[in-house]
Amino acid sequence: MSARKLTIGMIDFTDKCVVLKISDYRENDRLAKVLTATHGMVAVLLRGVKKTKAKLKPFAQEFAVFDTRLTANKGVFLTPIEPLLIQDGFSLCTDLKVFTAASVSAEATVAALGDDEPHTQVFVEFLKLLKELQPNCDPYYQAAVYMTRLLKLTGFYREYTYSDEPLTPVQMLGLAQKKGYEKAPDRDLSRRALKYICSEFQRNFDIGLKSVDSIDLYGK
């Protein structure tokens, strides 16, 4: 069931959710672009979250993961009913490199999927990425792993040249494809690999990723 189809008539379902994008809406509200496990991409209205003691404040954060009932009556935006927080996104927003890696991945996900069908495999893969994005990891490498898998899941598979000791961004992507979410041997090379896979993504989907420019802001 798609987000567009869900705008017709009464909507009421329960699902697992991860927030990919947050934007301001009205004086005290925010809108969340949310990827659900089985209902595709949806827009969720979080009312009153700009207020100091708002109960929904933890849910109005990029990369928050939660279970909830979502409902709407002939509206474009869904409303969460008694959401249960699984993981807040605050820890991923305190480290600038981690935040950049997660933001690039989230923006690519929104651009790749649209909102017309379920994307359970991508949902699971994005949760794997969030689990791996810790301050002591190489976040750019983890994001590069995710981006290679996102392209494959959306029909743009390319097998990159593999090397146990990569010397180029392409070889680092080959390592990412084969080894998955493991520690990368060269942080600057993983940064360049992430930029490379982002350029591949942009060519395939003919869309720019604004957050890519942040990859170079924080050094190696």
Short mmCIF file of C-alpha atoms in Angstrom, two decimals:
data_model
loop_
_atom_site.label_atom_id
_atom_site.label_comp_id
_atom_site.label_asym_id
_atom_site.label_seq_id
_atom_site.Cartn_x
_atom_site.Cartn_y
_atom_site.Cartn_z
CA MET A 1 0.00 0.00 0.00
CA SER A 2 1.60 3.28 -1.06
CA ALA A 3 1.66 6.67 0.58
CA ARG A 4 -0.16 8.16 -2.39
CA LYS A 5 -2.89 5.54 -2.28
CA LEU A 6 -3.16 6.02 1.46
CA THR A 7 -4.46 9.55 0.97
CA ILE A 8 -7.84 8.18 -0.10
CA GLY A 9 -10.28 7.50 2.73
CA MET A 10 -9.49 6.49 6.29
CA ILE A 11 -5.99 5.21 7.04
CA ASP A 12 -5.17 3.10 10.06
CA PHE A 13 -2.24 0.72 10.37
CA THR A 14 0.57 -0.23 12.74
CA ASP A 15 4.17 -0.51 11.58
CA LYS A 16 7.83 -0.04 12.45
CA CYS A 17 9.23 3.31 11.36
CA VAL A 18 12.54 5.10 10.86
CA VAL A 19 12.74 8.86 10.35
CA LEU A 20 14.75 9.87 7.29
CA LYS A 21 14.02 13.60 7.14
CA ILE A 22 12.54 16.27 9.40
CA SER A 23 11.18 19.67 8.35
CA ASP A 24 9.40 22.49 10.16
CA TYR A 25 5.64 22.82 9.76
CA ARG A 26 3.57 25.57 11.30
CA GLU A 27 4.55 27.20 14.58
CA ASN A 28 4.98 24.17 16.86
CA ASP A 29 4.81 21.17 14.52
CA ARG A 30 7.23 19.22 12.37
CA LEU A 31 6.85 16.89 9.41
CA ALA A 32 8.77 13.64 9.24
CA LYS A 33 9.57 11.72 6.09
CA VAL A 34 9.30 8.20 7.46
CA LEU A 35 10.22 4.85 5.94
CA THR A 36 7.98 2.10 7.29
CA ALA A 37 8.76 -1.60 7.25
CA THR A 38 5.74 -2.66 5.18
CA HIS A 39 3.84 0.46 4.05
CA GLY A 40 6.50 2.35 2.11
CA MET A 41 7.40 6.00 2.57
CA VAL A 42 4.90 8.18 4.43
CA ALA A 43 4.64 11.74 5.75
CA VAL A 44 4.01 11.91 9.50
CA LEU A 45 2.82 15.06 11.26
CA LEU A 46 4.33 15.47 14.72
CA ARG A 47 2.19 18.02 16.52
CA GLY A 48 3.56 20.34 19.18
CA VAL A 49 7.09 18.92 19.16
CA LYS A 50 8.73 22.34 19.27
CA LYS A 51 7.35 22.90 22.74
CA THR A 52 9.78 22.33 25.60
CA LYS A 53 8.07 19.36 27.25
CA ALA A 54 6.52 17.78 24.15
CA LYS A 55 6.09 14.02 24.54
CA LEU A 56 6.77 13.42 20.85
CA LYS A 57 10.05 15.37 20.80
CA PRO A 58 12.27 12.21 20.64
CA PHE A 59 10.31 11.10 17.56
CA ALA A 60 10.95 14.41 15.77
CA GLN A 61 14.60 13.55 15.23
CA GLU A 62 16.37 12.20 12.17
CA PHE A 63 17.16 8.49 12.47
CA ALA A 64 14.69 7.82 15.31
CA VAL A 65 13.28 4.28 15.16
CA PHE A 66 9.90 3.45 16.66
CA ASP A 67 6.77 1.31 16.55
CA THR A 68 3.47 3.11 16.17
CA ARG A 69 -0.06 3.10 14.95
CA LEU A 70 -0.48 5.64 12.13
CA THR A 71 -3.82 7.09 11.22
CA ALA A 72 -5.37 9.81 9.03
CA ASN A 73 -8.79 10.71 7.75
CA LYS A 74 -8.63 11.82 4.10
CA GLY A 75 -5.39 13.64 4.75
CA VAL A 76 -1.92 13.60 3.27
CA PHE A 77 -0.18 13.52 6.67
CA LEU A 78 -0.41 10.63 9.10
CA THR A 79 -0.62 11.00 12.87
CA PRO A 80 1.21 8.63 15.27
CA ILE A 81 -0.88 7.10 18.05
CA GLU A 82 1.01 6.05 21.22
CA PRO A 83 4.38 5.52 19.51
CA LEU A 84 6.94 3.33 21.24
CA LEU A 85 10.53 4.52 20.86
CA ILE A 86 13.05 1.81 19.97
CA GLN A 87 16.06 4.04 19.36
CA ASP A 88 16.34 7.82 19.38
CA GLY A 89 18.47 9.58 16.82
CA PHE A 90 20.25 11.98 19.15
CA SER A 91 23.46 9.94 19.45
CA LEU A 92 23.85 9.93 15.66
CA CYS A 93 23.57 13.72 15.56
CA THR A 94 26.31 14.54 18.10
CA ASP A 95 29.25 13.36 15.99
CA LEU A 96 29.54 15.42 12.79
CA LYS A 97 31.04 12.67 10.64
CA VAL A 98 28.44 10.14 11.81
CA PHE A 99 25.68 12.66 11.19
CA THR A 100 27.01 13.39 7.68
CA ALA A 101 27.22 9.69 6.80
CA ALA A 102 23.70 9.05 8.08
CA SER A 103 22.33 12.15 6.34
CA VAL A 104 23.85 11.24 2.98
CA SER A 105 22.40 7.74 3.29
CA ALA A 106 18.97 9.00 4.34
CA GLU A 107 18.80 11.58 1.54
CA ALA A 108 19.79 8.94 -1.01
CA THR A 109 17.13 6.61 0.36
CA VAL A 110 14.37 9.22 0.05
CA ALA A 111 15.46 10.02 -3.51
CA ALA A 112 15.73 6.36 -4.55
CA LEU A 113 12.47 5.04 -3.16
CA GLY A 114 9.85 7.69 -3.64
CA ASP A 115 6.63 6.70 -1.91
CA ASP A 116 4.79 4.31 -4.18
CA GLU A 117 5.45 0.84 -2.72
CA PRO A 118 6.82 -1.09 0.29
CA HIS A 119 10.59 -1.33 0.65
CA THR A 120 11.13 -3.80 3.46
CA GLN A 121 14.63 -4.84 2.38
CA VAL A 122 15.81 -1.22 2.29
CA PHE A 123 14.18 -0.60 5.67
CA VAL A 124 16.13 -3.50 7.20
CA GLU A 125 19.37 -2.40 5.53
CA PHE A 126 19.00 1.16 6.80
CA LEU A 127 18.54 -0.15 10.36
CA LYS A 128 21.75 -2.17 9.93
CA LEU A 129 23.54 1.02 8.94
CA LEU A 130 22.26 2.90 11.99
CA LYS A 131 23.48 0.08 14.21
CA GLU A 132 26.98 0.32 12.74
CA LEU A 133 27.23 4.11 12.85
CA GLN A 134 29.00 4.60 16.17
CA PRO A 135 31.50 7.35 17.06
CA ASN A 136 34.42 4.86 17.13
CA CYS A 137 33.68 3.48 13.65
CA ASP A 138 34.61 4.82 10.23
CA PRO A 139 31.17 6.27 9.35
CA TYR A 140 32.05 7.07 5.75
CA TYR A 141 32.96 3.45 5.10
CA GLN A 142 29.73 2.20 6.73
CA ALA A 143 27.73 4.61 4.58
CA ALA A 144 29.59 3.43 1.47
CA VAL A 145 28.57 -0.15 2.30
CA TYR A 146 24.96 0.96 2.60
CA MET A 147 25.03 2.95 -0.63
CA THR A 148 26.35 -0.02 -2.64
CA ARG A 149 23.51 -2.14 -1.23
CA LEU A 150 20.90 0.58 -1.81
CA LEU A 151 21.89 0.79 -5.47
CA LYS A 152 21.64 -2.98 -5.81
CA LEU A 153 18.23 -3.09 -4.11
CA THR A 154 16.95 -0.40 -6.45
CA GLY A 155 18.19 -2.11 -9.60
CA PHE A 156 21.55 -0.42 -10.25
CA TYR A 157 24.05 -3.17 -9.47
CA ARG A 158 27.72 -2.80 -10.33
CA GLU A 159 30.50 -5.08 -9.12
CA TYR A 160 33.48 -3.00 -8.06
CA THR A 161 37.09 -4.18 -8.26
CA TYR A 162 37.99 -5.95 -5.02
CA SER A 163 41.25 -5.79 -3.08
CA ASP A 164 42.10 -6.78 0.50
CA GLU A 165 44.36 -3.72 0.60
CA PRO A 166 42.49 -1.13 -1.48
CA LEU A 167 44.43 1.74 -3.00
CA THR A 168 41.62 3.48 -4.89
CA PRO A 169 38.02 4.49 -4.08
CA VAL A 170 36.73 1.85 -6.50
CA GLN A 171 38.74 -0.89 -4.75
CA MET A 172 37.42 0.36 -1.39
CA LEU A 173 33.89 -0.04 -2.74
CA GLY A 174 34.80 -3.55 -3.83
CA LEU A 175 35.93 -4.22 -0.26
CA ALA A 176 32.66 -2.75 1.01
CA GLN A 177 30.67 -5.06 -1.26
CA LYS A 178 32.54 -8.18 -0.16
CA LYS A 179 33.24 -7.51 3.53
CA GLY A 180 30.19 -5.46 4.47
CA TYR A 181 30.04 -3.51 7.71
CA GLU A 182 33.57 -4.01 8.97
CA LYS A 183 36.27 -1.55 9.96
CA ALA A 184 37.92 0.02 6.91
CA PRO A 185 41.73 0.23 6.75
CA ASP A 186 42.01 3.82 5.45
CA ARG A 187 39.68 6.60 6.58
CA ASP A 188 40.58 9.09 3.86
CA LEU A 189 40.13 6.43 1.20
CA SER A 190 36.71 5.54 2.61
CA ARG A 191 35.75 9.23 2.48
CA ARG A 192 36.70 9.30 -1.20
CA ALA A 193 34.86 6.02 -1.80
CA LEU A 194 31.68 7.45 -0.28
CA LYS A 195 31.93 10.50 -2.54
CA TYR A 196 32.46 8.20 -5.52
CA ILE A 197 29.41 6.04 -4.78
CA CYS A 198 27.35 9.19 -4.23
CA SER A 199 28.32 10.42 -7.68
CA GLU A 200 27.28 7.02 -9.08
CA PHE A 201 23.97 7.35 -7.29
CA GLN A 202 23.40 10.85 -8.63
CA ARG A 203 24.11 9.72 -12.19
CA ASN A 204 21.78 6.74 -11.94
CA PHE A 205 18.90 8.71 -10.42
CA ASP A 206 19.60 12.05 -12.12
CA ILE A 207 19.29 13.93 -8.85
CA GLY A 208 21.66 15.92 -6.65
CA LEU A 209 22.38 15.00 -3.04
CA LYS A 210 22.84 18.22 -1.06
CA SER A 211 24.40 16.49 1.95
CA VAL A 212 27.32 15.15 -0.12
CA ASP A 213 29.09 18.50 0.18
CA SER A 214 29.41 17.93 3.94
CA ILE A 215 31.67 14.89 3.50
CA ASP A 216 34.76 17.07 3.12
CA LEU A 217 33.98 19.53 5.91
CA TYR A 218 35.45 17.57 8.80
CA GLY A 219 38.78 16.36 7.43
CA LYS A 220 39.84 12.74 7.45
#
